[in-house]
XYZ file of C-alpha atoms in Angstrom:
382
model
C -4.989 -6.075 -24.677
C -3.817 -4.826 -21.303
C -6.697 -3.618 -19.144
C -7.078 -2.092 -15.702
C -8.952 -3.705 -12.821
C -12.381 -2.252 -13.634
C -12.102 -3.086 -17.327
C -11.057 -6.631 -16.410
C -14.224 -7.031 -14.331
C -16.462 -5.491 -17.001
C -15.082 -7.776 -19.691
C -15.374 -10.818 -17.416
C -19.067 -10.068 -16.914
C -19.620 -10.282 -20.680
C -19.151 -14.072 -20.538
C -21.558 -16.582 -19.043
C -19.485 -19.759 -18.876
C -15.949 -19.221 -17.584
C -13.103 -21.600 -16.788
C -10.322 -20.464 -14.446
C -7.373 -22.580 -15.525
C -4.331 -23.282 -13.321
C -0.875 -24.463 -14.383
C 0.228 -28.054 -13.848
C 1.116 -29.009 -10.294
C -0.831 -25.916 -9.272
C 0.261 -24.118 -6.119
C -1.904 -22.210 -3.592
C -1.318 -18.943 -5.465
C -2.884 -20.369 -8.635
C -5.686 -22.293 -6.913
C -6.390 -19.451 -4.461
C -6.621 -16.894 -7.281
C -8.912 -19.121 -9.337
C -11.091 -19.891 -6.308
C -11.549 -16.223 -5.355
C -12.504 -15.260 -8.917
C -14.865 -18.228 -9.307
C -16.564 -17.492 -5.972
C -17.264 -13.892 -6.968
C -17.892 -14.040 -10.715
C -18.959 -17.660 -11.116
C -17.309 -20.365 -13.199
C -15.275 -23.545 -12.826
C -11.722 -24.105 -11.590
C -9.592 -26.314 -13.834
C -6.293 -28.057 -13.093
C -4.057 -28.751 -16.087
C -2.286 -31.556 -14.250
C -3.041 -31.785 -10.542
C -1.832 -29.539 -7.728
C 0.895 -29.667 -5.117
C 0.492 -30.965 -1.561
C -0.255 -27.651 0.125
C -2.760 -26.674 -2.565
C -4.437 -30.073 -2.274
C -4.694 -29.657 1.488
C -6.234 -26.218 0.944
C -8.716 -27.664 -1.561
C -9.742 -30.348 0.933
C -9.923 -28.078 3.992
C -11.826 -25.232 2.337
C -13.936 -27.460 0.120
C -12.886 -26.121 -3.289
C -14.410 -27.893 -6.280
C -11.882 -28.471 -9.070
C -11.968 -30.171 -12.471
C -8.972 -32.243 -13.545
C -7.901 -31.831 -17.182
C -10.918 -29.735 -18.249
C -11.957 -29.100 -21.846
C -11.550 -25.344 -22.475
C -13.631 -25.586 -25.672
C -16.706 -26.189 -23.499
C -16.435 -22.646 -22.100
C -17.049 -19.167 -23.492
C -13.809 -17.882 -21.947
C -10.796 -19.385 -20.212
C -9.063 -17.183 -17.644
C -5.482 -18.427 -17.282
C -4.222 -17.658 -13.779
C -0.660 -17.515 -12.463
C 0.780 -19.063 -15.638
C 3.439 -17.756 -18.027
C 3.661 -20.376 -20.822
C 1.422 -22.820 -22.700
C 3.746 -25.662 -21.723
C 2.682 -25.133 -18.107
C -0.861 -25.944 -19.228
C 0.284 -29.239 -20.764
C -0.469 -27.698 -24.164
C -4.242 -27.945 -23.666
C -6.080 -26.567 -26.726
C -7.384 -23.185 -25.594
C -9.709 -20.958 -27.598
C -10.643 -17.513 -26.360
C -8.721 -16.656 -23.204
C -7.715 -13.923 -20.759
C -4.679 -13.812 -18.464
C -4.073 -12.657 -14.908
C -0.466 -13.250 -13.902
C 2.399 -11.863 -11.835
C 5.491 -13.512 -13.344
C 8.175 -11.159 -14.602
C 7.932 -12.659 -18.089
C 5.044 -14.390 -19.855
C 4.478 -15.705 -23.373
C 0.673 -15.732 -23.205
C -0.157 -12.059 -23.597
C -0.028 -11.577 -27.365
C -3.024 -13.800 -28.137
C -5.065 -12.950 -25.045
C -8.415 -11.179 -25.430
C -7.465 -9.078 -22.414
C -5.052 -9.383 -19.515
C -3.627 -8.017 -16.282
C 0.095 -8.655 -15.960
C 2.070 -7.157 -13.099
C 5.390 -8.057 -11.525
C 4.102 -8.586 -7.981
C 5.039 -11.249 -5.441
C 1.838 -13.255 -6.038
C -1.217 -13.373 -8.279
C -3.593 -13.433 -5.299
C -2.464 -9.896 -4.428
C -3.714 -8.709 -7.815
C -6.969 -10.649 -7.396
C -7.548 -9.181 -3.932
C -7.005 -5.657 -5.223
C -9.615 -6.252 -7.938
C -12.167 -7.544 -5.431
C -11.400 -4.777 -2.953
C -11.752 -2.163 -5.689
C -15.336 -3.175 -6.473
C -16.333 -3.546 -2.833
C -16.607 -7.341 -2.660
C -16.667 -8.669 0.933
C -13.900 -11.180 1.587
C -15.295 -14.348 3.133
C -13.350 -16.569 5.492
C -12.812 -19.159 2.738
C -11.575 -16.609 0.209
C -9.380 -14.969 2.857
C -7.772 -18.289 3.786
C -7.066 -19.087 0.127
C -5.567 -15.646 -0.544
C -3.383 -15.621 2.576
C -2.093 -19.131 1.866
C -1.260 -18.088 -1.693
C 0.770 -15.113 -0.472
C 2.646 -17.099 2.176
C 3.698 -19.874 -0.194
C 4.628 -17.652 -3.143
C 6.788 -15.372 -1.000
C 8.642 -18.214 0.728
C 6.878 -17.563 4.040
C 7.253 -13.805 3.414
C 11.031 -13.951 2.860
C 10.534 -12.288 -0.540
C 7.731 -9.972 0.587
C 7.992 -6.209 0.390
C 5.962 -3.357 1.846
C 3.136 -3.769 -0.682
C 2.788 -7.470 0.140
C 2.546 -6.863 3.897
C 0.043 -4.076 3.252
C -2.215 -6.354 1.181
C -1.833 -9.197 3.675
C -2.923 -6.987 6.572
C -5.972 -5.778 4.625
C -6.995 -9.356 3.799
C -6.682 -10.336 7.466
C -8.767 -7.349 8.586
C -11.484 -7.790 5.969
C -11.820 -11.584 6.187
C -11.277 -12.126 9.896
C -8.838 -14.936 9.107
C -5.798 -15.019 11.347
C -2.348 -15.435 9.851
C -1.885 -18.417 12.153
C -4.865 -20.186 10.548
C -3.130 -20.260 7.166
C 0.138 -21.389 8.747
C -1.693 -24.193 10.509
C -3.213 -25.301 7.205
C 0.273 -25.630 5.743
C 1.695 -27.252 8.870
C -0.943 -29.989 8.743
C -0.040 -30.857 5.159
C 1.220 -34.453 5.330
C 4.903 -34.872 4.442
C 5.038 -37.828 2.080
C 8.007 -40.135 2.629
C 8.834 -39.940 -1.101
C 9.483 -36.210 -0.710
C 11.798 -36.794 2.225
C 13.725 -39.397 0.234
C 13.971 -37.009 -2.742
C 15.367 -34.248 -0.498
C 18.015 -36.554 0.965
C 19.066 -37.789 -2.483
C 19.212 -34.226 -3.797
C 21.548 -33.210 -0.976
C 23.692 -36.333 -1.398
C 24.175 -35.774 -5.149
C 24.693 -32.027 -4.991
C 27.768 -30.322 -6.420
C 28.855 -26.827 -5.445
C 30.641 -24.099 -7.398
C 31.910 -20.917 -5.834
C 32.043 -17.436 -7.358
C 33.544 -15.187 -4.714
C 31.160 -15.529 -1.789
C 28.346 -16.921 -3.947
C 27.703 -20.677 -3.730
C 25.862 -22.356 -6.625
C 24.538 -25.853 -5.960
C 23.368 -28.273 -8.666
C 21.784 -31.697 -8.329
C 19.157 -33.942 -9.913
C 16.088 -35.829 -8.709
C 13.284 -37.780 -10.356
C 10.595 -35.517 -8.845
C 10.040 -32.573 -6.480
C 12.692 -30.434 -8.164
C 11.299 -27.140 -6.872
C 11.206 -28.369 -3.279
C 14.749 -29.722 -3.611
C 16.040 -26.381 -4.931
C 14.414 -24.549 -2.016
C 15.925 -27.044 0.407
C 19.436 -26.440 -0.969
C 19.144 -22.672 -0.502
C 17.878 -23.264 3.028
C 20.951 -25.304 3.972
C 23.594 -22.979 2.553
C 23.470 -22.488 -1.226
C 22.940 -18.968 -2.570
C 21.579 -20.326 -5.843
C 20.372 -23.861 -6.558
C 19.484 -25.634 -9.800
C 17.791 -29.034 -9.710
C 17.352 -31.086 -12.874
C 14.645 -33.654 -13.603
C 14.377 -36.003 -16.581
C 10.750 -36.053 -17.737
C 8.917 -39.111 -19.046
C 9.030 -37.827 -22.638
C 12.835 -37.557 -22.481
C 12.958 -33.767 -22.173
C 14.590 -31.932 -19.295
C 13.235 -29.721 -16.563
C 15.327 -27.491 -14.306
C 14.021 -25.697 -11.223
C 15.994 -22.776 -9.823
C 15.947 -20.864 -6.549
C 18.004 -17.876 -5.369
C 18.350 -16.103 -2.049
C 16.795 -12.685 -1.605
C 20.066 -10.754 -1.277
C 21.206 -12.004 -4.692
C 17.871 -11.105 -6.252
C 18.121 -7.625 -4.714
C 21.622 -7.256 -6.176
C 20.303 -7.909 -9.691
C 20.136 -11.682 -10.243
C 16.818 -12.548 -11.913
C 16.333 -16.290 -12.384
C 13.134 -15.730 -14.371
C 15.008 -13.817 -17.064
C 17.975 -16.194 -16.948
C 15.697 -19.207 -17.427
C 13.888 -17.477 -20.281
C 17.161 -16.817 -22.122
C 18.487 -20.351 -21.579
C 15.161 -21.948 -22.509
C 15.015 -20.061 -25.805
C 18.307 -21.674 -26.890
C 16.540 -25.034 -27.063
C 13.131 -23.774 -28.235
C 11.961 -24.511 -24.713
C 9.950 -22.529 -22.212
C 11.543 -20.787 -19.270
C 10.565 -18.069 -16.844
C 9.354 -17.238 -13.377
C 10.430 -14.751 -10.724
C 13.716 -13.261 -9.644
C 14.177 -15.858 -6.920
C 12.202 -18.826 -8.268
C 11.984 -20.019 -11.859
C 12.028 -23.050 -14.126
C 12.740 -24.352 -17.643
C 11.375 -27.161 -19.789
C 13.457 -27.969 -22.874
C 14.386 -30.772 -25.245
C 18.004 -31.395 -24.287
C 19.919 -33.216 -21.585
C 19.466 -32.277 -17.943
C 23.234 -31.807 -17.615
C 23.403 -29.389 -20.549
C 20.457 -27.363 -19.304
C 21.867 -27.026 -15.788
C 25.330 -26.209 -17.140
C 23.886 -23.386 -19.250
C 21.986 -22.039 -16.239
C 25.128 -22.024 -14.097
C 27.170 -20.293 -16.813
C 24.487 -17.640 -17.275
C 24.406 -17.014 -13.518
C 28.214 -16.727 -13.440
C 28.010 -14.216 -16.256
C 25.336 -12.226 -14.422
C 27.172 -12.259 -11.079
C 30.411 -11.184 -12.796
C 28.606 -8.247 -14.422
C 27.154 -7.224 -11.064
C 30.579 -7.430 -9.392
C 32.157 -5.421 -12.219
C 29.581 -2.675 -11.778
C 30.265 -2.592 -8.038
C 34.032 -2.384 -8.611
C 33.556 0.332 -11.213
C 31.412 2.339 -8.829
C 33.975 1.854 -6.068
C 36.884 2.966 -8.249
C 35.098 6.197 -9.132
C 34.965 7.035 -5.447
C 38.742 6.668 -5.114
C 39.664 8.758 -8.136
C 41.941 11.731 -7.600
C 39.975 14.712 -6.290
C 40.630 18.410 -6.600
C 42.899 19.704 -3.862
C 40.891 22.754 -2.818
C 41.725 23.523 0.809
C 39.110 24.240 3.426
C 39.748 27.781 4.724
C 38.966 26.527 8.259
C 41.309 23.541 7.970
C 44.130 23.842 5.404
C 44.852 20.130 5.693
C 41.376 19.059 4.624
C 40.559 18.928 0.902
C 37.102 19.512 -0.552
C 36.630 15.819 -1.372
C 37.788 14.688 2.057
C 35.443 17.174 3.656
C 32.464 15.673 1.805
C 32.883 12.404 3.668
C 30.884 12.459 6.960
C 33.389 10.257 8.725
C 36.204 12.724 7.892
C 34.341 15.904 8.807
C 35.148 17.422 12.169
C 32.656 16.325 14.793
C 31.422 17.606 18.144
C 30.236 15.647 21.168
C 27.163 16.917 23.011
C 26.475 15.679 26.548
C 22.880 15.651 27.783
C 21.986 15.052 31.435
C 18.912 12.856 31.725
C 16.945 12.878 35.023
C 15.577 9.551 36.269
C 12.637 8.912 38.675
C 15.065 7.195 41.048
C 16.882 10.477 41.528
C 19.975 9.231 39.713
C 20.978 11.305 36.723
C 22.556 9.724 33.675
C 24.616 11.295 30.948
C 24.460 10.466 27.256
C 26.918 11.652 24.634
C 25.865 12.281 21.035
C 28.216 12.882 18.150
C 27.122 15.576 15.726
C 28.572 17.100 12.602
C 28.502 20.819 11.907
C 26.226 21.827 9.031
C 27.844 22.028 5.629
C 28.480 25.361 4.076
C 26.764 25.869 0.727
């Protein structure tokens, strides 16, 4: 059942023993959300299968206590944070659970006791709003965790909008944590040599397809697929898909897309969900960052992703062309009484309307006057 912030808190308080469960390879958004909730309402933080480097650095620096591979049956309620599918929890047996998540699509809502699901840039933004709404003071530790979660999930704010910056500023004011402090935490995260090798191999093996001005890069690595996909978009690709063969023989594909493509209508989360369903797999995420796990070959999964993106981009381009052609359709030739050569449709265009130049003399303390010219259009007649 979908609930609002206050109802979420009230229902949470009905349970004594709570587990806040993060997805495998948990990121700072998941760990930060779980930590903030556990600090305020009590409970344990569980990792389905470890966490990534930045999250681990945050855990160590802040002193967050986590439980690896917890047993959800030992708790009255499991709150699943920042997770959209059971596969991301390594199929842990979960009894009674709630969900707080920000992914555009999620398969966990139907069986949840209650949930908050919003399409925001990070889960920590939702968590902060809940805490702010009930007047909870934001400590330095909670503030650091929340800020780090926002920075990492928005690609260092590349995918942030007005609401994200607004929340970020409120967290900084209320916690006293400087933005630089969170950046420093991430900067001090050690760069393992295996990651650097994986990035170089990903670039070396990459193949590029072009659709107009859109470049789609594909490659494969044995690990760090998400980081490799981000790297490819940073060095020139508009969209990147990176495949990984898992130990059980199934395939995983991580996808990333640049903001301008997402703004134009490309949603990798929805694309991955559609492709994943073809193989009874799990796919989803955000417009610019998503992933799939499915039982098929890596090559087939990536090929399907590329074809679906091509289809989506073609539809977007067709809509643009259709909109453009409407603007060039023949217009009625009603003459302007002031200018017989100007039709009604031509007159509607600001660049074709007659303009006037206004010169304003601006005095300067030095005694030298300067002139500025401003172009203005006469007001339209009703």
